């Protein structure tokens, strides 16, 4: 089922179900809290930004077990957390029904807008139901929580923890951890560049409007090659063609389509930095404590861009940017000028300056 179809179903079935289901009664916070379920639909970036909140929950309730209900496209992220017991999937009905039959003390729906996840949360009948009250979904929670478009997403997820009396905390990095078997596989793949210093490039994005272009990434790769710096391209099978363009004429390595998500994380962890557009892979690098150069246009940099001295964000800040709201980007009448205005030279200069730093 495509993301577009899911959104269409949510707009009709989700809205109807959220309007018809009974409101949960307000109950006292369970004491003790032994079992917690977090619902996380969506992409990789949302999942990565949720990990610090999971760490905070575990610090506050060390004896509690934490389960995740996720989508196929983001579930592998939670394998990079040391505090998750089980990861269940929406698309596998047996796993979904298992979650609905399990008794949880707390259920937190971390979806920001769509309603079906709130319906699932309500069906668990947990005494403490927490989620964002952005539309009809608010009536399905014992503790609906406000959500703001311009808040850093990690801070937004911490707001969901207020009913658990957990205060926001400074996020220490790394907060993602690569399994040893993935590290070994990454080392094997990187043997092809014989221990050279390298920059990882991820050319893909969840939508075309966030892509900068393989030809431009390729020119950056050529300029880095002159300095003796190799380039390693990561991504899925759909990114393989872009990877070939980027490494052509250099001693680079195209791993697009050749690694799992954990193995991709292992490669990024070994690199000097990651160069990427606004993407889930970008956030993996941040979670691993790896420096980044990121290119922002339609997306909300204030909410999603990496923070700190080890991260350079290139954003032309056009009057029409950002235009993405709740994950939806409208058609662009300016041919995505916010991305096309970013030049090869300024990206190369950002990369080399960060490497020197």
Short mmCIF file of N, CA and C in Angstrom, two decimals, residues 87-191:
data_model
loop_
_atom_site.label_atom_id
_atom_site.label_comp_id
_atom_site.label_asym_id
_atom_site.label_seq_id
_atom_site.Cartn_x
_atom_site.Cartn_y
_atom_site.Cartn_z
N UNK A 87 9.68 -4.84 18.30
CA UNK A 87 9.19 -3.95 17.25
C UNK A 87 8.11 -4.70 16.48
N UNK A 88 6.90 -4.18 16.51
CA UNK A 88 5.78 -4.77 15.78
C UNK A 88 5.45 -3.89 14.57
N UNK A 89 4.72 -4.49 13.60
CA UNK A 89 4.46 -3.81 12.34
C UNK A 89 2.96 -3.72 12.06
N UNK A 90 2.55 -2.55 11.56
CA UNK A 90 1.16 -2.36 11.14
C UNK A 90 0.75 -3.34 10.05
N UNK A 91 1.61 -3.52 9.04
CA UNK A 91 1.22 -4.24 7.84
C UNK A 91 1.13 -5.75 8.06
N UNK A 92 1.58 -6.22 9.21
CA UNK A 92 1.45 -7.64 9.54
C UNK A 92 0.31 -7.78 10.54
N UNK A 93 -0.82 -8.28 10.06
CA UNK A 93 -2.03 -8.29 10.88
C UNK A 93 -1.85 -9.08 12.17
N UNK A 94 -1.10 -10.16 12.11
CA UNK A 94 -0.88 -10.96 13.32
C UNK A 94 -0.16 -10.13 14.38
N UNK A 95 0.80 -9.31 13.96
CA UNK A 95 1.53 -8.47 14.92
C UNK A 95 0.64 -7.35 15.43
N UNK A 96 -0.16 -6.76 14.56
CA UNK A 96 -1.08 -5.71 14.99
C UNK A 96 -2.08 -6.25 16.01
N UNK A 97 -2.65 -7.41 15.74
CA UNK A 97 -3.61 -8.00 16.68
C UNK A 97 -2.94 -8.38 17.99
N UNK A 98 -1.69 -8.81 17.92
CA UNK A 98 -0.95 -9.12 19.15
C UNK A 98 -0.84 -7.87 20.02
N UNK A 99 -0.53 -6.75 19.40
CA UNK A 99 -0.43 -5.49 20.15
C UNK A 99 -1.77 -5.14 20.78
N UNK A 100 -2.87 -5.30 20.03
CA UNK A 100 -4.18 -4.94 20.54
C UNK A 100 -4.62 -5.86 21.68
N UNK A 101 -4.09 -7.08 21.71
CA UNK A 101 -4.44 -8.01 22.79
C UNK A 101 -3.55 -7.85 24.02
N UNK A 102 -2.44 -7.14 23.86
CA UNK A 102 -1.49 -6.99 24.96
C UNK A 102 -1.94 -5.87 25.89
N UNK A 103 -1.76 -6.07 27.18
CA UNK A 103 -2.11 -5.05 28.17
C UNK A 103 -0.93 -4.11 28.37
N UNK A 104 -1.13 -2.83 28.06
CA UNK A 104 -0.11 -1.81 28.27
C UNK A 104 -0.59 -0.81 29.31
N UNK A 105 0.33 -0.37 30.15
CA UNK A 105 0.00 0.67 31.12
C UNK A 105 -0.09 2.03 30.45
N UNK A 106 0.75 2.26 29.47
CA UNK A 106 0.82 3.55 28.77
C UNK A 106 0.95 3.28 27.27
N UNK A 107 0.17 4.01 26.48
CA UNK A 107 0.32 3.99 25.02
C UNK A 107 0.51 5.42 24.56
N UNK A 108 1.59 5.66 23.81
CA UNK A 108 1.88 7.00 23.29
C UNK A 108 1.87 6.93 21.77
N UNK A 109 0.92 7.64 21.17
CA UNK A 109 0.87 7.74 19.70
C UNK A 109 1.69 8.96 19.29
N UNK A 110 2.80 8.74 18.60
CA UNK A 110 3.70 9.83 18.26
C UNK A 110 3.43 10.41 16.87
N UNK A 111 2.41 9.92 16.16
CA UNK A 111 2.03 10.49 14.87
C UNK A 111 1.53 11.92 15.08
N UNK A 112 1.87 12.79 14.13
CA UNK A 112 1.58 14.21 14.31
C UNK A 112 0.20 14.64 13.77
N UNK A 113 -0.34 13.94 12.78
CA UNK A 113 -1.56 14.44 12.14
C UNK A 113 -2.58 13.36 11.79
N UNK A 114 -2.15 12.30 11.14
CA UNK A 114 -3.09 11.31 10.65
C UNK A 114 -3.76 10.58 11.80
N UNK A 115 -4.93 10.05 11.54
CA UNK A 115 -5.83 9.63 12.61
C UNK A 115 -5.81 8.14 12.91
N UNK A 116 -5.46 7.31 11.93
CA UNK A 116 -5.58 5.87 12.14
C UNK A 116 -4.72 5.37 13.30
N UNK A 117 -3.55 5.96 13.49
CA UNK A 117 -2.71 5.53 14.61
C UNK A 117 -3.38 5.87 15.94
N UNK A 118 -4.10 6.99 15.99
CA UNK A 118 -4.83 7.34 17.21
C UNK A 118 -5.97 6.36 17.47
N UNK A 119 -6.60 5.89 16.39
CA UNK A 119 -7.64 4.87 16.52
C UNK A 119 -7.06 3.59 17.10
N UNK A 120 -5.90 3.19 16.60
CA UNK A 120 -5.23 1.99 17.14
C UNK A 120 -4.89 2.19 18.62
N UNK A 121 -4.38 3.37 18.96
CA UNK A 121 -4.06 3.65 20.36
C UNK A 121 -5.30 3.49 21.24
N UNK A 122 -6.41 4.05 20.79
CA UNK A 122 -7.66 3.96 21.58
C UNK A 122 -8.11 2.51 21.73
N UNK A 123 -7.88 1.69 20.70
CA UNK A 123 -8.32 0.30 20.74
C UNK A 123 -7.53 -0.53 21.74
N UNK A 124 -6.36 -0.07 22.14
CA UNK A 124 -5.59 -0.81 23.14
C UNK A 124 -6.23 -0.72 24.52
N UNK A 125 -7.04 0.31 24.75
CA UNK A 125 -7.73 0.52 26.03
C UNK A 125 -6.75 0.70 27.20
N UNK A 126 -5.59 1.20 26.92
CA UNK A 126 -4.63 1.49 27.99
C UNK A 126 -5.17 2.59 28.89
N UNK A 127 -4.89 2.56 30.18
CA UNK A 127 -5.40 3.60 31.08
C UNK A 127 -4.82 4.98 30.79
N UNK A 128 -3.61 5.04 30.24
CA UNK A 128 -2.98 6.33 29.94
C UNK A 128 -2.70 6.37 28.44
N UNK A 129 -3.44 7.23 27.73
CA UNK A 129 -3.31 7.36 26.28
C UNK A 129 -2.85 8.78 25.96
N UNK A 130 -1.69 8.90 25.32
CA UNK A 130 -1.08 10.20 25.07
C UNK A 130 -0.88 10.37 23.56
N UNK A 131 -1.16 11.55 23.04
CA UNK A 131 -0.93 11.80 21.61
C UNK A 131 -1.20 13.25 21.28
N UNK A 132 -0.79 13.65 20.08
CA UNK A 132 -0.97 15.03 19.64
C UNK A 132 -2.44 15.29 19.30
N UNK A 133 -2.97 16.39 19.85
CA UNK A 133 -4.36 16.75 19.61
C UNK A 133 -4.50 17.72 18.45
N UNK A 134 -4.06 17.31 17.26
CA UNK A 134 -4.02 18.24 16.12
C UNK A 134 -5.31 18.28 15.31
N UNK A 135 -6.23 17.34 15.54
CA UNK A 135 -7.52 17.32 14.83
C UNK A 135 -8.48 16.43 15.62
N UNK A 136 -9.35 15.68 14.92
CA UNK A 136 -10.31 14.82 15.61
C UNK A 136 -9.64 13.80 16.51
N UNK A 137 -8.39 13.52 16.24
CA UNK A 137 -7.65 12.52 17.02
C UNK A 137 -7.54 12.89 18.49
N UNK A 138 -7.68 14.17 18.81
CA UNK A 138 -7.53 14.62 20.20
C UNK A 138 -8.51 13.94 21.14
N UNK A 139 -9.69 13.63 20.64
CA UNK A 139 -10.72 13.06 21.51
C UNK A 139 -10.45 11.61 21.89
N UNK A 140 -9.43 10.99 21.29
CA UNK A 140 -9.14 9.58 21.57
C UNK A 140 -8.08 9.38 22.64
N UNK A 141 -7.58 10.48 23.21
CA UNK A 141 -6.51 10.39 24.21
C UNK A 141 -6.99 10.88 25.57
N UNK A 142 -6.43 10.28 26.61
CA UNK A 142 -6.66 10.83 27.94
C UNK A 142 -5.85 12.11 28.14
N UNK A 143 -4.73 12.21 27.41
CA UNK A 143 -3.86 13.37 27.53
C UNK A 143 -3.47 13.87 26.14
N UNK A 144 -4.38 14.61 25.45
CA UNK A 144 -4.00 15.22 24.17
C UNK A 144 -2.96 16.31 24.39
N UNK A 145 -1.99 16.37 23.49
CA UNK A 145 -0.84 17.25 23.64
C UNK A 145 -0.72 18.18 22.44
N UNK A 146 -0.37 19.45 22.65
CA UNK A 146 -0.23 20.37 21.50
C UNK A 146 1.00 20.03 20.66
N UNK A 147 0.91 20.40 19.39
CA UNK A 147 2.01 20.19 18.46
C UNK A 147 2.23 21.47 17.66
N UNK A 148 3.50 21.86 17.50
CA UNK A 148 3.81 23.12 16.82
C UNK A 148 4.75 22.86 15.65
N UNK A 149 4.43 23.45 14.50
CA UNK A 149 5.16 23.19 13.26
C UNK A 149 6.62 23.64 13.32
N UNK A 150 6.94 24.61 14.13
CA UNK A 150 8.29 25.18 14.10
C UNK A 150 9.18 24.71 15.25
N UNK A 151 8.70 23.80 16.08
CA UNK A 151 9.52 23.26 17.16
C UNK A 151 10.43 22.15 16.63
N UNK A 152 11.67 22.12 17.11
CA UNK A 152 12.58 21.03 16.79
C UNK A 152 11.90 19.71 17.15
N UNK A 153 11.95 18.74 16.26
CA UNK A 153 11.12 17.55 16.43
C UNK A 153 11.47 16.76 17.69
N UNK A 154 12.73 16.72 18.07
CA UNK A 154 13.08 16.04 19.32
C UNK A 154 12.36 16.70 20.50
N UNK A 155 12.28 18.03 20.49
CA UNK A 155 11.56 18.74 21.55
C UNK A 155 10.07 18.44 21.51
N UNK A 156 9.50 18.30 20.31
CA UNK A 156 8.09 17.95 20.19
C UNK A 156 7.80 16.60 20.81
N UNK A 157 8.68 15.63 20.59
CA UNK A 157 8.47 14.30 21.17
C UNK A 157 8.62 14.34 22.69
N UNK A 158 9.51 15.17 23.21
CA UNK A 158 9.63 15.29 24.66
C UNK A 158 8.34 15.82 25.28
N UNK A 159 7.60 16.64 24.53
CA UNK A 159 6.35 17.18 25.06
C UNK A 159 5.35 16.07 25.35
N UNK A 160 5.42 14.96 24.60
CA UNK A 160 4.53 13.84 24.84
C UNK A 160 4.81 13.15 26.18
N UNK A 161 5.96 13.43 26.77
CA UNK A 161 6.35 12.75 28.02
C UNK A 161 5.91 13.51 29.27
N UNK A 162 5.35 14.69 29.09
CA UNK A 162 4.94 15.49 30.25
C UNK A 162 3.94 14.77 31.15
N UNK A 163 2.94 14.05 30.60
CA UNK A 163 2.02 13.32 31.50
C UNK A 163 2.72 12.24 32.33
N UNK A 164 3.92 11.84 31.92
CA UNK A 164 4.70 10.86 32.68
C UNK A 164 5.66 11.55 33.65
N UNK A 165 5.54 12.87 33.75
CA UNK A 165 6.39 13.67 34.64
C UNK A 165 7.87 13.56 34.26
N UNK A 166 8.13 13.48 32.96
CA UNK A 166 9.50 13.44 32.45
C UNK A 166 9.82 14.80 31.83
N UNK A 167 10.83 15.46 32.35
CA UNK A 167 11.22 16.78 31.86
C UNK A 167 12.13 16.65 30.63
N UNK A 168 12.08 17.66 29.74
CA UNK A 168 13.03 17.65 28.62
C UNK A 168 14.45 17.62 29.12
N UNK A 169 15.33 16.96 28.38
CA UNK A 169 16.71 16.82 28.79
C UNK A 169 17.62 17.05 27.59
N UNK A 170 18.86 17.41 27.89
CA UNK A 170 19.82 17.59 26.81
C UNK A 170 20.13 16.25 26.18
N UNK A 171 20.17 16.25 24.86
CA UNK A 171 20.38 15.00 24.13
C UNK A 171 21.87 14.77 23.94
N UNK A 172 22.35 13.66 24.46
CA UNK A 172 23.76 13.30 24.27
C UNK A 172 23.88 12.43 23.02
N UNK A 173 24.99 12.61 22.31
CA UNK A 173 25.23 11.84 21.08
C UNK A 173 26.53 11.07 21.21
N UNK A 174 26.59 9.87 20.66
CA UNK A 174 25.57 9.23 19.84
C UNK A 174 24.41 8.66 20.66
N UNK A 175 23.24 8.59 20.03
CA UNK A 175 22.11 7.92 20.67
C UNK A 175 21.60 6.76 19.80
N UNK A 176 22.29 6.50 18.69
CA UNK A 176 22.05 5.30 17.91
C UNK A 176 23.29 4.41 18.00
N UNK A 177 23.08 3.10 18.00
CA UNK A 177 24.20 2.17 18.17
C UNK A 177 24.09 1.06 17.13
N UNK A 178 25.18 0.87 16.39
CA UNK A 178 25.20 -0.09 15.28
C UNK A 178 25.51 -1.49 15.79
N UNK A 179 24.70 -2.48 15.43
CA UNK A 179 24.99 -3.87 15.84
C UNK A 179 26.35 -4.33 15.30
N UNK A 180 27.00 -5.20 16.04
CA UNK A 180 28.36 -5.63 15.68
C UNK A 180 28.41 -6.32 14.33
N UNK A 181 27.37 -7.11 14.00
CA UNK A 181 27.40 -7.81 12.71
C UNK A 181 27.31 -6.82 11.55
N UNK A 182 26.57 -5.72 11.75
CA UNK A 182 26.48 -4.70 10.71
C UNK A 182 27.82 -3.97 10.57
N UNK A 183 28.49 -3.74 11.69
CA UNK A 183 29.81 -3.10 11.64
C UNK A 183 30.80 -3.95 10.86
N UNK A 184 30.77 -5.26 11.07
CA UNK A 184 31.68 -6.15 10.34
C UNK A 184 31.39 -6.13 8.85
N UNK A 185 30.11 -6.12 8.50
CA UNK A 185 29.74 -6.09 7.09
C UNK A 185 30.16 -4.76 6.47
N UNK A 186 30.00 -3.67 7.20
CA UNK A 186 30.42 -2.36 6.70
C UNK A 186 31.92 -2.31 6.47
N UNK A 187 32.68 -2.88 7.39
CA UNK A 187 34.14 -2.92 7.23
C UNK A 187 34.54 -3.69 5.97
N UNK A 188 33.84 -4.77 5.71
CA UNK A 188 34.14 -5.56 4.52
C UNK A 188 33.89 -4.76 3.24
N UNK A 189 32.74 -4.08 3.19
CA UNK A 189 32.41 -3.29 2.00
C UNK A 189 33.39 -2.14 1.81
N UNK A 190 33.78 -1.51 2.89
CA UNK A 190 34.69 -0.36 2.80
C UNK A 190 36.12 -0.79 2.48
N UNK A 191 36.39 -2.08 2.55
CA UNK A 191 37.71 -2.56 2.16
C UNK A 191 38.04 -2.24 0.72
#
